[in-house]
Coordinates of C-alpha atoms and ligand atoms in Angstrom, one line a residue:
X1 CA 44.9 -1.2 -56.0
X2 CA 43.2 1.4 -58.3
X3 CA 40.6 -1.4 -59.2
X4 CA 39.8 -2.0 -54.8
X5 CA 39.4 1.5 -54.4
X6 CA 36.5 1.5 -57.7
X7 CA 34.6 -2.0 -56.5
X8 CA 34.8 -0.3 -52.5
X9 CA 33.3 3.3 -54.2
X10 CA 30.9 1.2 -56.1
X11 CA 29.5 -0.6 -52.5
X12 CA 29.1 2.1 -50.7
X13 CA 27.3 4.4 -53.1
X14 CA 24.8 1.6 -53.3
X15 CA 24.9 1.1 -49.5
X16 CA 21.3 2.5 -48.3
X17 CA 19.9 1.5 -44.6
X18 CA 17.6 2.2 -41.9
X19 CA 18.1 0.7 -39.2
X20 CA 21.2 1.9 -36.6
X21 CA 22.5 -1.3 -35.8
X22 CA 23.1 -1.5 -39.8
X23 CA 25.0 2.1 -39.9
X24 CA 27.0 0.6 -36.9
X25 CA 28.3 -2.1 -38.7
X26 CA 28.8 0.1 -42.1
X27 CA 31.0 1.8 -39.9
X28 CA 33.0 -0.3 -38.2
X29 CA 33.0 -2.0 -41.6
X30 CA 34.6 0.9 -43.4
X31 CA 35.4 3.7 -41.4
X32 CA 36.7 2.2 -38.3
X33 CA 40.4 2.0 -37.3
X34 CA 40.3 -1.9 -38.0
X35 CA 38.6 -1.2 -41.4
X36 CA 38.6 -1.5 -45.4
X37 CA 39.6 2.0 -45.8
X38 CA 42.4 2.5 -42.9
X39 CA 43.5 -1.5 -44.5
X40 CA 43.8 0.4 -47.4
X41 CA 46.0 3.0 -46.0
X42 CA 48.6 0.7 -44.5
X43 CA 49.0 -1.2 -47.9
X44 CA 49.5 2.7 -49.5
X45 CA 53.1 2.8 -47.7
X46 CA 54.2 0.3 -50.6
X47 CA 52.9 1.3 -53.3
X48 CA 55.5 2.9 -55.9
X49 CA 56.7 6.5 -55.7
X50 CA 54.7 6.7 -59.0
X51 CA 51.9 5.2 -58.7
X52 CA 51.6 7.2 -55.0
X53 CA 49.7 10.2 -56.2
X54 CA 47.1 8.3 -58.3
X55 CA 46.1 6.5 -55.5
X56 CA 46.9 8.5 -52.9
X57 CA 43.6 10.9 -54.9
X58 CA 41.6 7.8 -54.8
X59 CA 42.4 6.6 -51.8
X60 CA 41.1 10.0 -50.1
X61 CA 38.0 10.7 -52.1
X62 CA 36.8 6.8 -51.1
X63 CA 37.5 8.3 -47.9
X64 CA 36.0 11.4 -47.8
X65 CA 32.5 9.4 -49.7
X66 CA 32.3 6.4 -47.1
X67 CA 32.1 9.8 -43.8
X68 CA 29.5 11.5 -46.7
X69 CA 27.7 8.2 -46.7
X70 CA 27.5 7.6 -43.1
X71 CA 26.4 11.2 -42.4
X72 CA 23.4 11.4 -45.2
X73 CA 22.6 7.5 -43.3
X74 CA 22.5 8.9 -40.1
X75 CA 20.6 12.5 -40.4
X76 CA 18.4 10.5 -42.5
X77 CA 17.6 7.2 -39.6
X78 CA 14.1 7.2 -37.3
X79 CA 14.2 9.0 -34.2
X80 CA 15.1 6.5 -31.3
X81 CA 17.1 6.3 -28.4
X82 CA 21.0 5.1 -28.5
X83 CA 21.5 2.2 -27.0
X84 CA 25.4 2.5 -24.8
X85 CA 25.7 0.7 -21.6
X86 CA 24.2 2.9 -19.6
X87 CA 21.0 2.2 -20.6
X88 CA 18.7 0.0 -18.2
X89 CA 16.1 -1.1 -20.6
X90 CA 14.0 -2.8 -17.5
X91 CA 13.5 1.0 -16.6
X92 CA 9.6 2.2 -17.0
X93 CA 9.2 4.9 -19.8
X94 CA 7.8 7.9 -19.4
X95 CA 5.3 9.3 -17.9
X96 CA 6.7 7.0 -14.8
X97 CA 3.5 5.4 -13.0
X98 CA 2.9 7.2 -9.1
X99 CA 1.8 4.6 -5.9
X100 CA -1.3 4.8 -4.6
X101 CA -2.1 4.7 -1.7
X102 CA -3.7 1.5 0.2
X103 CA -7.6 0.9 0.8
X104 CA -6.7 0.4 4.3
X105 CA -4.6 3.9 4.8
X106 CA -7.2 5.8 3.1
X107 CA -10.3 4.6 5.0
X108 CA -7.8 4.0 8.1
X109 CA -7.2 8.1 7.6
X110 CA -11.4 9.0 6.8
X111 CA -12.2 7.0 10.0
X112 CA -9.2 9.2 11.8
X113 CA -10.4 12.6 10.4
X114 CA -14.2 12.3 11.0
X115 CA -13.6 11.8 15.1
X116 CA -10.3 14.2 14.5
X117 CA -13.5 17.2 14.3
X118 CA -15.4 16.2 17.0
X119 CA -12.3 16.7 18.9
X120 CA -10.5 13.0 19.3
X121 CA -7.0 12.6 19.8
X122 CA -4.9 9.8 18.1
X123 CA -3.4 7.6 20.8
X124 CA -0.8 4.5 19.7
X125 CA 0.6 1.2 21.5
X126 CA 2.6 -1.8 21.5
X127 CA 1.2 -4.7 19.1
X128 CA 3.1 -6.9 21.6
X129 CA 1.6 -6.5 24.6
X130 CA 0.8 -8.4 28.4
X131 CA -2.4 -10.3 28.8
X132 CA -2.8 -7.5 32.5
X133 CA -3.3 -4.8 28.8
X134 CA -5.4 -7.0 26.9
X135 CA -7.7 -9.0 29.6
X136 CA -7.7 -8.1 32.9
X137 CA -7.7 -4.9 33.4
X138 CA -10.9 -4.8 30.8
X139 CA -12.3 -7.2 32.9
X140 CA -12.2 -10.1 30.9
X141 CA -12.6 -12.9 33.5
X142 CA -9.6 -15.4 33.8
X143 CA -11.5 -18.0 32.2
X144 CA -13.0 -16.1 29.4
X145 CA -12.9 -18.2 25.8
X146 CA -10.9 -15.2 24.4
X147 CA -8.0 -15.3 26.0
X148 CA -7.9 -19.2 24.9
X149 CA -5.1 -20.3 22.3
X150 CA -7.2 -20.6 19.2
X151 CA -7.8 -17.0 19.5
X152 CA -4.5 -15.6 20.8
X153 CA -1.2 -15.2 19.8
X154 CA 0.7 -16.5 22.7
X155 CA 4.9 -14.8 23.2
X156 CA 5.5 -15.6 26.3
X157 CA 3.1 -17.7 29.1
X158 CA 3.8 -18.2 32.8
X159 CA 1.6 -21.2 33.4
X160 CA 0.8 -23.2 30.5
X161 CA -2.4 -24.0 31.8
X162 CA -4.3 -20.5 33.2
X163 CA -3.2 -17.1 32.1
X164 CA -1.9 -14.7 34.0
X165 CA -1.3 -11.1 33.8
X166 CA 2.2 -11.3 32.9
X167 CA 1.8 -13.7 29.8
X168 CA 2.8 -11.6 26.7
X169 CA 0.8 -12.1 23.8
X170 CA -0.2 -10.3 20.2
X171 CA -2.8 -7.9 21.1
X172 CA -6.4 -9.0 19.4
X173 CA -7.9 -5.7 19.7
X174 CA -6.3 -1.9 20.8
X175 CA -8.9 -1.3 23.6
X176 CA -5.1 -2.4 25.3
X177 CA -4.5 1.1 24.2
X178 CA -6.9 3.4 25.8
X179 CA -6.3 1.4 29.1
X180 CA -2.6 2.7 29.1
X181 CA -4.3 6.0 28.1
X182 CA -7.0 5.8 31.5
X183 CA -4.1 4.3 33.3
X184 CA -1.2 7.6 32.6
X185 CA -4.1 10.8 32.4
X186 CA -7.2 11.7 34.0
X187 CA -10.8 12.3 32.3
X188 CA -11.8 14.3 30.1
X189 CA -10.5 11.7 27.5
X190 CA -11.7 11.3 24.0
X191 CA -8.7 9.1 22.0
X192 CA -9.0 6.7 19.2
X193 CA -6.8 4.4 18.7
X194 CA -6.1 2.7 15.5
X195 CA -3.5 -0.1 15.0
X196 CA -3.0 -3.9 14.2
X197 CA -4.3 -6.7 15.8
X198 CA -3.9 -10.2 15.3
X199 CA -6.3 -13.5 16.1
X200 CA -5.7 -17.2 15.9
X201 CA -8.1 -17.6 13.1
X202 CA -7.8 -19.4 9.8
X203 CA -7.1 -17.1 6.9
X204 CA -10.1 -17.0 4.5
X205 CA -12.5 -14.6 2.5
X206 CA -14.3 -13.6 5.8
X207 CA -11.3 -13.9 8.2
X208 CA -7.5 -13.0 8.9
X209 CA -4.9 -14.1 11.4
X210 CA -3.7 -10.0 10.9
X211 CA -6.7 -7.2 10.9
X212 CA -7.0 -3.6 11.8
X213 CA -8.9 -1.7 14.2
X214 CA -9.9 1.9 15.0
X215 CA -11.7 2.2 18.3
X216 CA -12.5 4.8 20.7
X217 CA -13.1 5.8 24.1
X218 CA -14.8 8.4 26.0
X219 CA -14.9 9.7 29.5
X220 CA -15.8 12.5 31.4
X221 CA -18.4 13.2 34.4
X222 CA -22.5 12.8 32.9
X223 CA -21.5 10.8 29.7
X224 CA -24.8 8.9 28.3
X225 CA -25.8 6.8 26.1
X226 CA -27.1 8.6 24.5
X227 CA -23.8 11.0 23.8
X228 CA -23.0 7.2 22.6
X229 CA -25.3 7.3 20.1
X230 CA -25.1 10.4 18.7
X231 CA -21.2 10.3 18.5
X232 CA -21.8 6.7 16.2
X233 CA -24.6 8.6 14.3
X234 CA -22.5 11.8 13.6
X235 CA -20.1 8.9 12.3
X236 CA -21.7 6.9 10.3
X237 CA -23.3 9.6 8.4
X238 CA -19.9 11.9 7.9
X239 CA -18.8 7.9 6.3
X240 CA -21.9 6.8 4.6
X241 CA -23.6 9.7 3.4
X242 CA -26.2 12.0 5.9
X243 CA -28.5 9.3 4.6
X244 CA -27.4 7.0 6.6
X245 CA -29.8 5.8 9.5
X246 CA -28.1 3.3 12.2
X247 CA -29.8 0.7 15.3
X248 CA -28.0 -0.5 18.3
X249 CA -28.8 -4.6 18.2
X250 CA -27.8 -5.3 22.6
X251 CA -24.5 -7.6 22.5
X252 CA -22.2 -8.8 25.0
X253 CA -18.0 -7.2 25.5
X254 CA -16.7 -7.7 29.6
X255 CA -15.9 -4.7 29.8
X256 CA -18.9 -2.1 28.3
X257 CA -22.2 -2.7 30.4
X258 CA -25.0 -1.7 28.1
X259 CA -23.3 -3.5 25.2
X260 CA -23.7 -2.9 21.8
X261 CA -23.5 -3.9 18.3
X262 CA -24.3 -1.4 16.0
X263 CA -25.2 -1.8 12.0
X264 CA -25.5 1.0 9.5
X265 CA -29.1 1.0 6.4
X266 CA -27.4 -1.2 3.7
X267 CA -25.6 1.6 1.5
X268 CA -26.0 0.0 -1.6
X269 CA -30.2 -0.8 -1.9
X270 CA -30.7 1.7 0.9
X271 CA -32.1 -0.2 2.7
X272 CA -34.9 -2.5 0.8
X273 CA -32.7 -5.3 0.7
X274 CA -29.3 -7.4 -1.7
X275 CA -27.4 -9.9 -1.3
X276 CA -24.5 -7.6 0.6
X277 CA -26.7 -7.0 3.5
X278 CA -28.1 -10.5 3.3
X279 CA -31.7 -9.2 2.5
X280 CA -31.6 -7.4 5.9
X281 CA -31.0 -4.1 5.0
X282 CA -28.6 -3.5 7.7
X283 CA -25.0 -4.2 7.9
X284 CA -22.9 -4.9 11.2
X285 CA -20.3 -1.7 11.6
X286 CA -18.4 -1.7 15.1
X287 CA -19.2 -3.0 18.9
X288 CA -20.2 -0.2 21.6
X289 CA -21.2 0.3 25.2
X290 CA -20.5 2.3 28.3
X291 CA -17.3 1.3 29.9
X292 CA -17.7 -1.1 32.9
X293 CA -17.2 0.7 36.2
X294 CA -14.5 -2.5 36.4
X295 CA -12.3 -1.2 33.9
X296 CA -12.0 2.8 35.1
X297 CA -11.2 1.3 38.7
X298 CA -9.0 -0.6 37.3
X299 CA -7.5 2.2 35.7
X300 CA -7.6 3.8 39.2
X301 CA -10.6 6.6 37.8
X302 CA -13.1 6.8 39.9
X303 CA -16.8 5.0 38.3
X304 CA -18.9 7.1 41.2
X305 CA -17.6 10.5 39.4
X306 CA -16.6 10.1 35.8
X307 CA -19.0 7.9 32.9
X308 CA -17.4 6.8 30.1
X309 CA -18.4 5.1 25.9
X310 CA -15.7 3.3 24.3
X311 CA -17.2 1.5 20.3
X312 CA -14.2 -0.4 18.2
X313 CA -14.8 -1.1 14.4
X314 CA -13.0 -3.4 12.0
X315 CA -11.2 -1.3 9.1
X316 CA -11.6 -3.8 6.9
X317 CA -14.7 -4.7 7.0
X318 CA -15.7 -0.9 6.6
X319 CA -13.0 -0.5 3.5
X320 CA -15.3 -3.8 2.1
X321 CA -18.2 -2.0 2.9
X322 CA -17.0 1.1 0.6
X323 CA -15.5 -0.6 -1.9
X324 CA -17.1 -3.7 -2.0
X325 CA -14.6 -5.6 -2.1
X326 CA -15.1 -9.4 -1.4
X327 CA -12.3 -11.4 0.1
X328 CA -10.0 -9.4 2.8
X329 CA -7.0 -11.7 1.2
X330 CA -6.8 -9.0 -1.5
X331 CA -6.2 -6.6 0.8
X332 CA -3.0 -8.0 2.1
X333 CA -1.7 -9.4 -1.9
X334 CA 0.1 -6.1 -2.3
X335 CA -1.5 -7.7 -6.4
X336 CA -1.1 -4.0 -8.3
X337 CA -3.8 -4.8 -10.6
X338 CA -5.7 -4.4 -7.6
X339 CA -4.2 -1.9 -5.4
X340 CA -3.9 0.4 -8.3
X341 CA -8.2 0.8 -8.5
X342 CA -7.4 3.0 -5.5
X343 CA -6.4 6.5 -6.5
X344 CA -6.5 9.6 -4.1
X345 CA -5.6 13.1 -4.1
X346 CA -3.5 13.2 -0.8
Ligands
LIG1 N1 -12.7 -4.4 21.6 C1 -13.8 -4.9 20.6 C2 -13.1 -6.5 19.8 O1 -12.8 -5.8 19.4 C3 -14.5 -3.7 20.1 C4 -15.0 -2.7 21.5 C5 -14.2 -1.2 21.4 C6 -16.7 -3.3 22.1 C7 -15.5 -0.9 22.7 C8 -17.2 -2.5 22.2 C9 -16.7 -1.7 22.8 O2 -14.6 -6.9 19.4

């Protein structure tokens, strides 16, 4: 027994480690309830009484030395968090990364704030709509190609051949919200409707079947095309910088007459021509026009007393121009490497 004790004593005094797991093995081997030293105390019971005194003293010294060793090695260990069952090793460590806003949300908020400043209020409406609000009341002729299955996702149709105002579909533009506003409110009306829209298009870098719009509507007495132009010039300069120029090109929409498309001077080359503006110096950003009298009448607004203008833009497109994103699909893929690039203070 004495030999064994001195052997273990040597082992312990020679022992050294700087690793948490090795020190834990040391504790288990010598100091735990089932460890070597406990075992020796067990055996001590069978020692003849005459030897008990000496062996007892040596055993106590051994236990003390082992504890001392353990404590001194432990205090010298490098700092690391203790590993316990309650630790989640997959948890991100401090400082915890915060999320960032989606670029579409950032630009949507910016557009809304610009129009808020000149008195436009936000209105929202359903994404699942009827033909009446998306097409019929907006002066789309029954055979208009935009109602076609190729563009519109139908939820249910009354007849397979002809479209009917009761058909249920996913809205293809947020002009439908403006119809609802006109139905429920008397002029003056000054509203913008941001929201998600759906068109049955093949997904590519330049097209997607889901995208976001902000459409605007202003109806009052004596609203003129000059008011439309000035409002859009204000918007373009707030959005893209005070040197921005706009131009309006004649266009066609069933719900506006006259209609136009608006270009802004290319902010990348300053109008000199580059591959983003296809060397024209201009970028198309929205459609607009004076609200067609048929639309006003369909919504019970007297077209002799009131006139109005409307406009509509795609948020994805504006975001592409603002941040020079070259593939629409990036907005929908939730790739953190893309999303993390859009840090904002709000
Ligand atoms: N609703 C049109 C679209 O989705 C945009 C637009 C709105 C055009 C208002 C003119 C006036 O493309």
